[in-house]
CSV table of C-alpha atoms and ligand atoms in Angstrom, one decimal:
chain,number,residue,atom,x,y,z
Q,1,MET,CA,-20.1,-16.3,-18.2
Q,2,ALA,CA,-16.7,-15.5,-18.4
Q,3,LEU,CA,-17.0,-12.1,-16.2
Q,4,THR,CA,-15.9,-12.6,-12.7
Q,5,LEU,CA,-17.6,-9.4,-10.9
Q,6,THR,CA,-17.9,-8.1,-7.1
Q,7,ASP,CA,-21.9,-8.0,-8.2
Q,8,SER,CA,-22.8,-10.4,-10.9
Q,9,SER,CA,-26.1,-9.0,-10.9
Q,10,LEU,CA,-24.9,-6.3,-13.0
Q,11,VAL,CA,-24.7,-8.8,-16.1
Q,12,VAL,CA,-28.1,-9.5,-17.3
Q,13,SER,CA,-29.2,-11.1,-20.6
Q,14,ARG,CA,-32.4,-9.4,-21.3
Q,15,GLY,CA,-33.8,-5.8,-22.7
Q,16,PHE,CA,-35.4,-3.0,-20.6
Q,17,ILE,CA,-38.9,-1.5,-21.5
Q,18,GLY,CA,-41.2,0.2,-19.7
Q,19,GLY,CA,-39.4,-1.2,-16.1
Q,20,ALA,CA,-39.6,-4.9,-17.4
Q,21,TRP,CA,-36.9,-7.1,-18.4
Q,22,CYS,CA,-37.8,-8.9,-21.2
Q,23,GLU,CA,-36.9,-11.2,-24.5
Q,24,ALA,CA,-37.2,-10.3,-28.0
Q,25,SER,CA,-40.3,-10.8,-29.6
Q,26,SER,CA,-39.1,-13.1,-32.1
Q,27,GLY,CA,-37.5,-15.2,-29.2
Q,28,ARG,CA,-33.9,-15.0,-30.7
Q,29,ARG,CA,-30.8,-14.4,-29.2
Q,30,LEU,CA,-27.4,-12.9,-30.1
Q,31,ASP,CA,-23.9,-13.6,-28.7
Q,32,VAL,CA,-21.7,-10.9,-27.1
Q,33,VAL,CA,-18.0,-11.9,-28.1
Q,34,ASP,CA,-14.9,-10.9,-26.0
Q,35,PRO,CA,-12.6,-9.2,-29.0
Q,36,ALA,CA,-9.3,-10.5,-26.9
Q,37,THR,CA,-10.3,-14.3,-27.1
Q,38,GLY,CA,-13.3,-14.4,-29.8
Q,39,ARG,CA,-15.2,-16.3,-27.1
Q,40,SER,CA,-18.5,-15.7,-26.2
Q,41,ILE,CA,-19.3,-14.1,-22.6
Q,42,GLY,CA,-22.9,-13.8,-22.7
Q,43,SER,CA,-26.1,-13.2,-25.0
Q,44,VAL,CA,-28.6,-10.9,-25.0
Q,45,PRO,CA,-32.0,-10.5,-27.0
Q,46,GLU,CA,-31.6,-9.9,-30.7
Q,47,MET,CA,-35.0,-7.3,-30.8
Q,48,GLU,CA,-36.5,-6.1,-33.8
Q,49,GLY,CA,-38.7,-3.1,-35.0
Q,50,ALA,CA,-41.6,-4.6,-33.1
Q,51,ASP,CA,-39.6,-4.3,-29.9
Q,52,ALA,CA,-38.4,-0.8,-30.6
Q,53,GLU,CA,-41.8,0.2,-31.1
Q,54,ARG,CA,-42.7,-1.5,-27.4
Q,55,GLY,CA,-39.9,0.9,-26.2
Q,56,ILE,CA,-41.4,4.1,-27.9
Q,57,SER,CA,-44.9,3.1,-26.5
Q,58,ALA,CA,-43.3,2.7,-23.0
Q,59,ALA,CA,-41.5,6.1,-23.4
Q,60,ALA,CA,-44.3,7.8,-25.0
Q,61,GLU,CA,-46.3,6.9,-21.3
Q,62,ALA,CA,-43.5,7.8,-18.9
Q,63,PHE,CA,-43.2,11.6,-20.7
Q,64,GLY,CA,-46.1,13.2,-19.1
Q,65,PRO,CA,-45.3,12.2,-15.5
Q,66,TRP,CA,-41.4,12.6,-16.2
Q,67,ARG,CA,-41.7,16.2,-17.6
Q,68,THR,CA,-44.2,17.8,-14.9
Q,69,LEU,CA,-41.5,16.4,-12.2
Q,70,PRO,CA,-39.6,19.8,-11.0
Q,71,ALA,CA,-36.4,20.0,-12.7
Q,72,ALA,CA,-34.4,19.3,-9.4
Q,73,THR,CA,-36.4,16.0,-8.6
Q,74,ARG,CA,-35.2,15.1,-12.5
Q,75,GLY,CA,-31.6,16.2,-11.2
Q,76,GLN,CA,-32.0,14.1,-8.3
Q,77,HIS,CA,-32.9,11.1,-10.1
Q,78,LEU,CA,-29.9,11.7,-12.2
Q,79,ARG,CA,-27.7,11.9,-9.2
Q,80,THR,CA,-28.6,8.8,-7.6
Q,81,TRP,CA,-27.8,7.3,-11.0
Q,82,PHE,CA,-24.0,8.7,-10.6
Q,83,GLU,CA,-23.8,7.8,-7.1
Q,84,ALA,CA,-24.6,4.1,-8.1
Q,85,VAL,CA,-22.5,3.8,-11.5
Q,86,THR,CA,-19.6,5.5,-9.6
Q,87,ALA,CA,-20.0,2.8,-6.6
Q,88,ALA,CA,-20.0,0.4,-9.4
Q,89,THR,CA,-16.9,1.7,-11.1
Q,90,ASP,CA,-14.8,-1.6,-11.2
Q,91,ASP,CA,-17.2,-3.8,-12.2
Q,92,LEU,CA,-18.7,-2.0,-15.1
Q,93,ALA,CA,-15.0,-1.4,-16.2
Q,94,ALA,CA,-14.7,-5.4,-16.2
Q,95,ILE,CA,-17.7,-5.6,-18.4
Q,96,ILE,CA,-16.1,-2.8,-20.7
Q,97,THR,CA,-13.3,-4.2,-21.3
Q,98,ALA,CA,-14.4,-8.2,-21.7
Q,99,GLU,CA,-17.0,-6.4,-24.7
Q,100,CYS,CA,-14.9,-4.0,-26.3
Q,101,GLY,CA,-11.3,-4.6,-25.5
Q,102,LYS,CA,-9.9,-1.4,-24.4
Q,103,PRO,CA,-7.3,-1.6,-21.5
Q,104,LEU,CA,-8.9,-1.8,-17.9
Q,105,VAL,CA,-7.6,1.6,-16.5
Q,106,GLU,CA,-9.1,3.3,-19.7
Q,107,ALA,CA,-12.3,1.3,-18.8
Q,108,ARG,CA,-12.0,2.7,-15.4
Q,109,GLY,CA,-11.5,6.3,-17.0
Q,110,GLU,CA,-14.3,5.6,-19.1
Q,111,VAL,CA,-16.8,4.9,-16.5
Q,112,SER,CA,-15.8,8.0,-14.6
Q,113,TYR,CA,-16.3,10.0,-18.0
Q,114,ALA,CA,-19.6,8.4,-18.6
Q,115,ALA,CA,-20.5,9.4,-15.0
Q,116,SER,CA,-19.3,13.2,-15.2
Q,117,PHE,CA,-22.5,13.4,-17.5
Q,118,LEU,CA,-24.7,12.4,-15.1
Q,119,GLU,CA,-23.3,14.3,-12.4
Q,120,TRP,CA,-23.2,17.4,-15.0
Q,121,TYR,CA,-26.7,17.1,-16.2
Q,122,ALA,CA,-28.0,16.8,-12.6
Q,123,GLY,CA,-27.2,20.0,-12.1
Q,124,GLU,CA,-28.0,21.3,-15.9
Q,125,ALA,CA,-31.7,20.3,-15.1
Q,126,GLN,CA,-32.4,23.4,-13.1
Q,127,ARG,CA,-30.5,25.9,-15.7
Q,128,ALA,CA,-33.1,25.3,-18.5
Q,129,TYR,CA,-33.4,29.0,-18.4
Q,130,GLY,CA,-35.6,31.1,-21.1
Q,131,ASP,CA,-35.4,34.6,-21.9
Q,132,VAL,CA,-37.5,37.7,-21.2
Q,133,ILE,CA,-37.2,40.0,-24.8
Q,134,PRO,CA,-37.6,43.5,-24.4
Q,135,PRO,CA,-40.8,43.9,-26.0
Q,136,VAL,CA,-41.5,46.1,-29.1
Q,137,HIS,CA,-44.9,47.7,-28.1
Q,138,ALA,CA,-45.5,49.0,-24.7
Q,139,ASP,CA,-48.6,46.7,-24.1
Q,140,LYS,CA,-46.9,44.0,-25.1
Q,141,ARG,CA,-44.5,41.4,-23.4
Q,142,MET,CA,-42.4,38.8,-24.5
Q,143,LEU,CA,-41.0,35.8,-23.3
Q,144,VAL,CA,-39.2,32.4,-24.4
Q,145,ILE,CA,-39.5,29.3,-22.6
Q,146,ARG,CA,-38.2,25.8,-23.0
Q,147,GLN,CA,-39.7,22.8,-23.3
Q,148,PRO,CA,-38.8,19.1,-23.5
Q,149,ILE,CA,-39.1,17.6,-26.9
Q,150,GLY,CA,-40.8,14.7,-26.3
Q,151,VAL,CA,-39.4,11.1,-26.5
Q,152,ALA,CA,-36.2,10.9,-27.5
Q,153,ALA,CA,-33.8,7.5,-29.0
Q,154,ALA,CA,-30.5,7.0,-29.0
Q,155,ILE,CA,-28.2,4.8,-31.2
Q,156,THR,CA,-24.8,4.4,-29.8
Q,157,PRO,CA,-21.5,2.8,-30.6
Q,158,TRP,CA,-19.3,0.3,-29.3
Q,159,ASN,CA,-16.2,2.3,-28.7
Q,160,PHE,CA,-17.3,3.8,-25.5
Q,161,PRO,CA,-20.0,1.8,-24.4
Q,162,ALA,CA,-21.0,3.8,-21.2
Q,163,ALA,CA,-19.9,7.0,-22.0
Q,164,MET,CA,-21.7,7.3,-25.6
Q,165,ILE,CA,-25.0,6.1,-23.8
Q,166,LEU,CA,-24.7,8.8,-20.7
Q,167,ARG,CA,-24.1,11.6,-22.8
Q,168,LYS,CA,-27.1,11.2,-24.8
Q,169,VAL,CA,-29.2,10.0,-22.0
Q,170,ALA,CA,-28.4,12.3,-19.0
Q,171,ALA,CA,-28.9,15.4,-21.2
Q,172,ALA,CA,-32.5,14.0,-22.5
Q,173,LEU,CA,-33.5,12.9,-18.9
Q,174,ALA,CA,-32.3,16.4,-17.5
Q,175,ALA,CA,-34.7,18.4,-20.5
Q,176,GLY,CA,-37.4,16.1,-19.2
Q,177,CYS,CA,-37.4,13.6,-22.3
Q,178,PRO,CA,-37.7,9.8,-21.7
Q,179,MET,CA,-35.3,7.5,-24.0
Q,180,VAL,CA,-35.0,4.4,-26.1
Q,181,VAL,CA,-31.3,3.1,-26.3
Q,182,LYS,CA,-30.4,0.9,-28.9
Q,183,PRO,CA,-26.5,0.0,-27.9
Q,184,ALA,CA,-24.0,-1.3,-30.3
Q,185,PRO,CA,-24.5,-5.0,-31.2
Q,186,GLN,CA,-21.0,-5.6,-29.8
Q,187,THR,CA,-21.5,-3.8,-26.6
Q,188,PRO,CA,-24.9,-4.4,-25.2
Q,189,LEU,CA,-24.1,-5.8,-21.7
Q,190,THR,CA,-22.5,-2.4,-20.3
Q,191,ALA,CA,-25.6,-0.8,-21.5
Q,192,LEU,CA,-27.8,-3.2,-19.7
Q,193,ALA,CA,-25.5,-2.7,-16.5
Q,194,LEU,CA,-26.3,0.7,-16.6
Q,195,ALA,CA,-30.2,0.0,-16.8
Q,196,VAL,CA,-29.9,-1.8,-13.8
Q,197,LEU,CA,-28.3,0.7,-11.9
Q,198,ALA,CA,-31.0,3.3,-13.1
Q,199,GLU,CA,-33.7,0.7,-11.8
Q,200,ARG,CA,-32.1,0.5,-8.2
Q,201,ALA,CA,-31.5,4.3,-8.5
Q,202,GLY,CA,-35.2,4.8,-8.8
Q,203,LEU,CA,-35.7,5.7,-12.2
Q,204,PRO,CA,-39.6,5.7,-13.1
Q,205,PRO,CA,-40.5,2.7,-15.5
Q,206,GLY,CA,-40.0,3.5,-19.4
Q,207,VAL,CA,-38.0,7.0,-18.8
Q,208,LEU,CA,-34.9,4.6,-19.6
Q,209,ASN,CA,-35.7,1.6,-22.3
Q,210,VAL,CA,-32.9,-0.8,-23.4
Q,211,VAL,CA,-33.3,-2.9,-27.1
Q,212,THR,CA,-30.4,-5.1,-27.6
Q,213,ALA,CA,-29.9,-5.9,-31.5
Q,214,SER,CA,-27.7,-7.8,-34.1
Q,215,VAL,CA,-25.8,-5.7,-36.7
Q,216,ASP,CA,-28.5,-6.7,-39.0
Q,217,SER,CA,-31.8,-6.3,-36.4
Q,218,SER,CA,-30.3,-2.8,-35.7
Q,219,ARG,CA,-31.2,-1.6,-39.1
Q,220,ALA,CA,-35.1,-2.5,-38.3
Q,221,ILE,CA,-34.8,-1.1,-35.2
Q,222,GLY,CA,-33.3,2.1,-36.5
Q,223,GLN,CA,-36.1,2.3,-38.9
Q,224,ALA,CA,-38.7,1.9,-36.8
Q,225,ILE,CA,-36.9,4.7,-34.4
Q,226,CYS,CA,-36.7,7.1,-37.5
Q,227,GLU,CA,-40.3,6.7,-38.9
Q,228,SER,CA,-41.8,6.8,-35.6
Q,229,PRO,CA,-43.8,10.3,-35.4
Q,230,THR,CA,-43.4,9.7,-31.4
Q,231,VAL,CA,-40.0,9.8,-31.6
Q,232,ARG,CA,-39.4,13.6,-31.3
Q,233,ALA,CA,-35.0,13.4,-31.4
Q,234,LEU,CA,-32.3,10.9,-32.4
Q,235,SER,CA,-28.9,11.1,-31.2
Q,236,PHE,CA,-26.8,8.9,-33.2
Q,237,THR,CA,-22.9,8.4,-32.5
Q,238,GLY,CA,-21.3,6.2,-35.5
Q,239,SER,CA,-20.0,6.1,-38.9
Q,240,THR,CA,-21.0,8.9,-41.5
Q,241,GLN,CA,-22.7,6.6,-43.9
Q,242,ALA,CA,-24.9,4.9,-41.4
Q,243,GLY,CA,-25.4,9.2,-40.0
Q,244,ILE,CA,-26.6,10.0,-43.9
Q,245,ALA,CA,-29.0,6.9,-43.9
Q,246,LEU,CA,-30.5,7.3,-40.6
Q,247,SER,CA,-31.2,11.2,-41.3
Q,248,ARG,CA,-33.0,10.2,-44.8
Q,249,GLN,CA,-35.0,7.7,-42.7
Q,250,ALA,CA,-35.8,10.2,-40.1
Q,251,ALA,CA,-36.6,13.1,-42.7
Q,252,GLY,CA,-40.2,11.9,-43.1
Q,253,THR,CA,-41.1,12.8,-39.6
Q,254,VAL,CA,-39.3,15.9,-39.3
Q,255,LYS,CA,-37.8,14.9,-36.0
Q,256,LYS,CA,-34.6,16.7,-34.6
Q,257,VAL,CA,-31.5,14.6,-35.4
Q,258,SER,CA,-28.1,14.9,-33.8
Q,259,LEU,CA,-25.2,13.4,-35.5
Q,260,GLU,CA,-21.7,12.6,-34.2
Q,261,LEU,CA,-20.0,10.8,-37.0
Q,262,GLY,CA,-16.8,10.0,-38.4
Q,263,GLY,CA,-13.5,12.3,-37.8
Q,264,ASN,CA,-9.7,12.4,-39.7
Q,265,ALA,CA,-8.1,14.5,-37.1
Q,266,SER,CA,-4.8,16.5,-37.7
Q,267,PHE,CA,-2.4,16.2,-35.2
Q,268,ILE,CA,0.0,19.3,-36.1
Q,269,VAL,CA,3.1,19.9,-34.4
Q,270,PHE,CA,4.8,23.5,-35.2
Q,271,ASP,CA,8.6,23.9,-35.0
Q,272,ASP,CA,8.2,26.4,-32.0
Q,273,ALA,CA,6.6,23.4,-29.8
Q,274,ASP,CA,7.5,21.9,-26.7
Q,275,VAL,CA,8.1,18.5,-28.3
Q,276,ASP,CA,8.4,16.2,-25.2
Q,277,ALA,CA,4.5,17.5,-24.4
Q,278,ALA,CA,3.7,17.2,-28.5
Q,279,VAL,CA,4.7,13.7,-28.1
Q,280,ALA,CA,2.8,12.8,-24.6
Q,281,GLY,CA,-0.2,14.6,-26.3
Q,282,ALA,CA,0.0,12.7,-29.8
Q,283,LEU,CA,0.5,9.6,-27.9
Q,284,ALA,CA,-2.9,10.1,-25.9
Q,285,ALA,CA,-4.5,11.3,-29.0
Q,286,LYS,CA,-3.5,8.6,-31.2
Q,287,PHE,CA,-3.6,5.5,-28.9
Q,288,ARG,CA,-6.8,5.7,-26.4
Q,289,ASN,CA,-8.9,3.0,-26.9
Q,290,THR,CA,-6.3,1.6,-29.2
Q,291,GLY,CA,-6.8,4.2,-31.7
Q,292,GLN,CA,-10.7,3.5,-32.1
Q,293,THR,CA,-12.1,6.7,-31.0
Q,294,CYS,CA,-13.8,9.5,-33.4
Q,295,VAL,CA,-11.3,12.1,-31.9
Q,296,CYS,CA,-7.9,9.9,-32.2
Q,297,ALA,CA,-5.6,12.1,-34.3
Q,298,ASN,CA,-5.6,10.4,-37.8
Q,299,ARG,CA,-2.9,12.5,-39.7
Q,300,LEU,CA,0.2,13.7,-37.7
Q,301,PHE,CA,1.9,16.9,-39.5
Q,302,VAL,CA,5.3,17.6,-38.2
Q,303,GLN,CA,7.0,21.1,-39.3
Q,304,ALA,CA,10.6,20.3,-41.1
Q,305,GLY,CA,12.5,21.8,-38.3
Q,306,ILE,CA,11.3,19.6,-35.6
Q,307,HIS,CA,10.6,16.6,-37.6
Q,308,ALA,CA,13.5,14.5,-36.8
Q,309,THR,CA,13.7,15.2,-33.1
Q,310,PHE,CA,9.7,14.5,-32.9
Q,311,VAL,CA,9.9,11.3,-34.8
Q,312,LYS,CA,13.0,9.9,-32.5
Q,313,LYS,CA,11.0,10.7,-29.2
Q,314,PHE,CA,7.7,9.6,-30.5
Q,315,THR,CA,8.8,6.4,-31.8
Q,316,ALA,CA,10.4,5.6,-28.4
Q,317,ALA,CA,7.6,6.7,-26.7
Q,318,VAL,CA,5.3,4.1,-28.6
Q,319,ALA,CA,7.7,1.4,-28.4
Q,320,GLY,CA,6.9,1.7,-24.8
Q,321,LEU,CA,3.5,0.4,-25.0
Q,322,LYS,CA,2.5,-2.9,-24.4
Q,323,VAL,CA,-0.1,-4.7,-26.4
Q,324,GLY,CA,-2.5,-7.4,-25.0
Q,325,PRO,CA,-5.8,-8.4,-24.0
Q,326,GLY,CA,-7.2,-5.5,-21.6
Q,327,ALA,CA,-7.7,-7.0,-18.6
Q,328,ASP,CA,-3.8,-8.2,-18.4
Q,329,GLU,CA,-1.6,-5.9,-16.1
Q,330,GLY,CA,0.4,-2.7,-17.9
Q,331,VAL,CA,-1.3,-3.3,-21.2
Q,332,SER,CA,-2.3,0.1,-23.0
Q,333,VAL,CA,-3.2,-1.3,-26.9
Q,334,GLY,CA,-5.9,-4.0,-26.8
Q,335,PRO,CA,-7.1,-5.9,-29.6
Q,336,LEU,CA,-9.2,-4.1,-32.6
Q,337,ILE,CA,-13.1,-4.7,-32.2
Q,338,ASP,CA,-13.3,-7.1,-34.9
Q,339,ASP,CA,-12.3,-8.7,-38.1
Q,340,ARG,CA,-13.6,-6.1,-40.5
Q,341,ALA,CA,-11.5,-3.3,-38.1
Q,342,TYR,CA,-8.5,-5.6,-38.4
Q,343,ALA,CA,-8.9,-6.0,-42.0
Q,344,LYS,CA,-9.3,-2.3,-42.3
Q,345,VAL,CA,-6.0,-1.6,-40.4
Q,346,VAL,CA,-4.2,-3.7,-42.6
Q,347,GLY,CA,-5.6,-2.9,-45.9
Q,348,LEU,CA,-4.5,0.8,-44.9
Q,349,VAL,CA,-0.9,0.2,-43.9
Q,350,ASP,CA,0.0,-1.6,-46.9
Q,351,ASP,CA,-1.7,0.8,-49.0
Q,352,ALA,CA,0.7,3.3,-47.1
Q,353,LYS,CA,3.8,0.9,-47.8
Q,354,ASN,CA,3.0,0.3,-51.2
Q,355,LEU,CA,3.0,4.2,-51.7
Q,356,GLY,CA,6.5,4.8,-49.7
Q,357,ALA,CA,5.5,5.1,-46.3
Q,358,GLN,CA,8.5,3.5,-44.0
Q,359,ALA,CA,7.4,2.0,-40.6
Q,360,LYS,CA,9.9,3.3,-38.0
Q,361,LEU,CA,8.0,0.9,-35.7
Q,362,GLY,CA,5.8,-1.8,-36.3
Q,363,GLY,CA,3.6,-1.9,-39.5
Q,364,GLU,CA,2.6,-5.6,-38.7
Q,365,PRO,CA,0.0,-7.6,-37.1
Q,366,ALA,CA,0.9,-8.4,-33.6
Q,367,SER,CA,2.2,-11.7,-32.2
Q,368,LEU,CA,-1.0,-12.7,-30.0
Q,369,GLY,CA,-3.0,-13.2,-33.2
Q,370,GLY,CA,-6.4,-12.7,-33.6
Q,371,THR,CA,-7.2,-8.9,-34.1
Q,372,PHE,CA,-4.2,-7.4,-32.2
Q,373,PHE,CA,-2.3,-5.2,-34.4
Q,374,GLN,CA,1.3,-3.5,-33.5
Q,375,PRO,CA,1.5,0.0,-32.5
Q,376,THR,CA,2.6,1.3,-35.8
Q,377,VAL,CA,4.7,4.5,-36.8
Q,378,LEU,CA,4.8,5.6,-40.5
Q,379,THR,CA,6.9,8.4,-41.9
Q,380,GLY,CA,6.8,9.8,-45.4
Q,381,ALA,CA,2.9,9.8,-45.4
Q,382,GLN,CA,1.6,11.6,-48.1
Q,383,PRO,CA,-2.1,12.9,-49.1
Q,384,THR,CA,-2.3,10.3,-51.8
Q,385,MET,CA,-2.4,7.7,-49.2
Q,386,ARG,CA,-5.8,6.0,-48.1
Q,387,LEU,CA,-5.2,7.0,-44.7
Q,388,ALA,CA,-5.2,10.8,-45.5
Q,389,HIS,CA,-8.7,10.7,-46.4
Q,390,GLU,CA,-10.2,7.3,-44.2
Q,391,GLU,CA,-10.5,7.1,-40.5
Q,392,ILE,CA,-7.8,4.3,-39.6
Q,393,PHE,CA,-9.8,3.1,-36.1
Q,394,GLY,CA,-6.4,1.5,-35.4
Q,395,PRO,CA,-2.9,1.9,-33.4
Q,396,ILE,CA,-1.4,3.7,-36.7
Q,397,ALA,CA,0.4,6.7,-36.3
Q,398,PRO,CA,1.3,8.2,-40.0
Q,399,ILE,CA,3.7,11.4,-39.8
Q,400,PHE,CA,3.5,13.8,-43.0
Q,401,ARG,CA,6.2,16.4,-42.9
Q,402,PHE,CA,5.5,20.0,-43.7
Q,403,GLU,CA,7.3,23.4,-44.2
Q,404,THR,CA,4.8,26.4,-43.6
Q,405,GLU,CA,1.9,27.3,-41.3
Q,406,PRO,CA,-0.7,28.0,-44.5
Q,407,GLU,CA,0.5,24.8,-46.3
Q,408,VAL,CA,-0.3,22.6,-43.1
Q,409,ILE,CA,-3.6,24.6,-42.7
Q,410,GLY,CA,-4.3,23.7,-46.4
Q,411,LEU,CA,-3.6,20.1,-45.9
Q,412,ALA,CA,-5.4,19.8,-42.3
Q,413,ASN,CA,-8.7,21.0,-44.1
Q,414,ALA,CA,-8.3,18.7,-47.1
Q,415,THR,CA,-10.5,16.2,-45.9
Q,416,ASP,CA,-14.4,15.8,-45.9
Q,417,PHE,CA,-14.6,15.4,-42.0
Q,418,GLY,CA,-14.3,18.2,-39.0
Q,419,LEU,CA,-14.8,16.5,-35.9
Q,420,ALA,CA,-11.3,17.3,-33.8
Q,421,SER,CA,-7.8,18.7,-34.4
Q,422,TYR,CA,-4.9,19.3,-32.2
Q,423,PHE,CA,-1.5,21.5,-32.7
Q,424,TYR,CA,1.1,22.4,-30.4
Q,425,SER,CA,2.7,25.8,-30.6
Q,426,ARG,CA,4.3,28.4,-27.9
Q,427,ASP,CA,3.3,31.2,-30.1
Q,428,ILE,CA,-0.2,33.0,-28.6
Q,429,SER,CA,-1.0,34.6,-32.3
Q,430,ARG,CA,-0.3,31.5,-34.3
Q,431,CYS,CA,-2.6,29.5,-31.6
Q,432,PHE,CA,-5.3,32.2,-32.5
Q,433,ARG,CA,-4.5,31.9,-36.2
Q,434,VAL,CA,-4.4,28.3,-36.7
Q,435,ALA,CA,-7.4,27.5,-34.3
Q,436,GLU,CA,-9.8,30.0,-36.4
Q,437,ALA,CA,-8.4,28.5,-39.6
Q,438,LEU,CA,-8.9,24.7,-39.0
Q,439,GLU,CA,-12.4,23.5,-39.9
Q,440,CYS,CA,-13.6,21.3,-37.1
Q,441,GLY,CA,-15.6,21.6,-34.1
Q,442,MET,CA,-13.4,20.9,-31.4
Q,443,ILE,CA,-9.6,21.9,-31.1
Q,444,GLY,CA,-7.0,21.0,-28.8
Q,445,ILE,CA,-4.2,23.4,-28.1
Q,446,ASN,CA,-1.3,22.1,-26.5
Q,447,THR,CA,-2.9,19.2,-25.2
Q,448,GLY,CA,-4.5,15.5,-27.0
Q,449,LEU,CA,-7.1,15.4,-24.8
Q,450,LEU,CA,-9.9,17.5,-25.1
Q,451,SER,CA,-13.2,15.4,-24.0
Q,452,SER,CA,-15.5,16.8,-21.2
Q,453,ALA,CA,-18.7,16.5,-19.7
Q,454,VAL,CA,-19.1,20.3,-19.6
Q,455,ALA,CA,-17.8,21.3,-22.7
Q,456,PRO,CA,-19.3,20.6,-26.3
Q,457,PHE,CA,-18.6,17.7,-28.2
Q,458,GLY,CA,-19.3,17.5,-32.1
Q,459,GLY,CA,-18.1,18.3,-35.5
Q,460,VAL,CA,-18.8,20.4,-38.7
Q,461,LYS,CA,-18.7,19.3,-42.7
Q,462,PHE,CA,-19.4,15.4,-42.7
Q,463,SER,CA,-18.7,14.8,-39.0
Q,464,GLY,CA,-21.9,15.7,-37.9
Q,465,LEU,CA,-24.7,17.9,-36.6
Q,466,GLY,CA,-25.3,19.1,-33.3
Q,467,ARG,CA,-23.6,19.2,-30.0
Q,468,GLU,CA,-23.4,16.8,-26.7
Q,469,GLY,CA,-22.6,17.7,-23.5
Q,470,GLY,CA,-22.0,21.2,-21.9
Q,471,ARG,CA,-25.1,23.3,-21.9
Q,472,TYR,CA,-25.4,22.9,-25.3
Q,473,GLY,CA,-26.2,19.3,-25.0
Q,474,LEU,CA,-29.6,19.9,-23.2
Q,475,GLU,CA,-30.6,22.1,-26.3
Q,476,GLU,CA,-30.8,18.9,-28.6
Q,477,TYR,CA,-33.7,18.0,-26.4
Q,478,GLN,CA,-35.7,21.0,-25.8
Q,479,GLU,CA,-38.2,23.0,-28.1
Q,480,ILE,CA,-38.3,27.1,-27.9
Q,481,LYS,CA,-41.3,28.4,-27.2
Q,482,TYR,CA,-42.3,31.9,-27.6
Q,483,LEU,CA,-44.9,33.6,-25.4
Q,484,CYS,CA,-46.3,36.8,-26.7
Q,485,PHE,CA,-48.6,38.8,-24.1
Q,486,GLY,CA,-51.0,41.9,-25.0
Q,487,GLU,CA,-52.9,44.3,-23.1
Q,488,ILE,CA,-50.6,44.7,-20.4
Q,489,ASP,CA,-51.0,48.0,-18.8
Q,490,SER,CA,-48.1,50.3,-17.9
A,501,SIN,C1,-16.1,9.1,-29.7
A,501,SIN,O1,-14.9,8.3,-30.3
A,501,SIN,O2,-17.0,9.2,-30.6
A,501,SIN,C2,-16.0,9.6,-28.2
A,501,SIN,C3,-15.0,10.0,-28.0
A,501,SIN,C4,-14.9,11.0,-26.6
A,501,SIN,O3,-16.0,11.2,-26.1
A,501,SIN,O4,-13.6,11.4,-26.3
């Protein structure tokens, strides 16, 4: 095991079902690889549909006792887990960097972001209020209560190995729903470390279950989850294509499905923007996690009057980013997750260059080899290029030039996706106009970072359904029940 941690017992190589650490029923195992070196850093069970079914049964058994705990007690469990996760920040960050490649400083930030969902939902558990409706007849009283939906499942991505799990699990558990989690094949070690901390924090058996899988066996697990009538809610973060396939599979059991899918964020800089603030925002929105987030700026639109200044300052700022293994000091751009991601980035840059884009910076694989790619600024980007329509998921910043506000709104909305957008302007009327016209679920106005445990995260169009985070996140795991009382004497 290449990982050196203060608490080495956080690295486990078995799945977690019904409070027990277990192997796959097939006995097969799966290697976990560090994307910076291509070397194995451990292995986990390659679980299948039958193992997912064991997890679902364990969660179903835990449901009754968990849902009947007072909300404050469920909240206290989350709070204790939050403290355990926070205390283990350095070790969790080291695991995240080792299996997903992001710079250590970002991995530490991710642990704090992930833990903030436990803290937020520890409190939110107690605010699952219902309603009292003014009655339509004098002898009636009408109430609405919220109840946990039942067993929930989460299928999570590799780009935020801790945060995407805790964003789902914290809300489900707060609402009273035990959960089965299938982490991404690339990043199971973080998920299992979180389970170790949950167990230490005293979470009852079966309330959290982690089934690890390979790319191939993930399909069987997804199918078992979708087709199970016991699972009443599924929350998925990943590609639009996979989200559509899961929705189809889940339709037969009429479960609630929340989808956080692909994005194609526009990042608009108007002539009246504070250009230095826009450069700092673009750096954050584009290069976080080496450009591998669903909310990363995918298309930078810069108005003609500020274009030259922005390109000069932005290119200088990007030139200051250090590329290297995430664990190295001062690195802010790590490797891409795997060969497939690398090949996609190479293909998108080649296509843009062939269609006339100029590389102001980068545009080539990095000298480190492997899946490292140079931070790249492309000017002369055009809507005909593939990167105008596909999620880049890499450190490539294509800059499109525009003249007018209506023109850029048309360009920004000319995509199937609608997750996030960003824009910079100091004109308050324009801020409202543009925010209301952009077709997406989240908008950063004069900021390049918008994610927070207290706010709703999610998209429109092909970017998904439902919301995570904030008070809205709890609703994904609740049923609304209407109680109508008759024969009430006034
Ligand atoms: C994502 O890329 O899916 C999540 C990013 C975030 O939570 O900020």
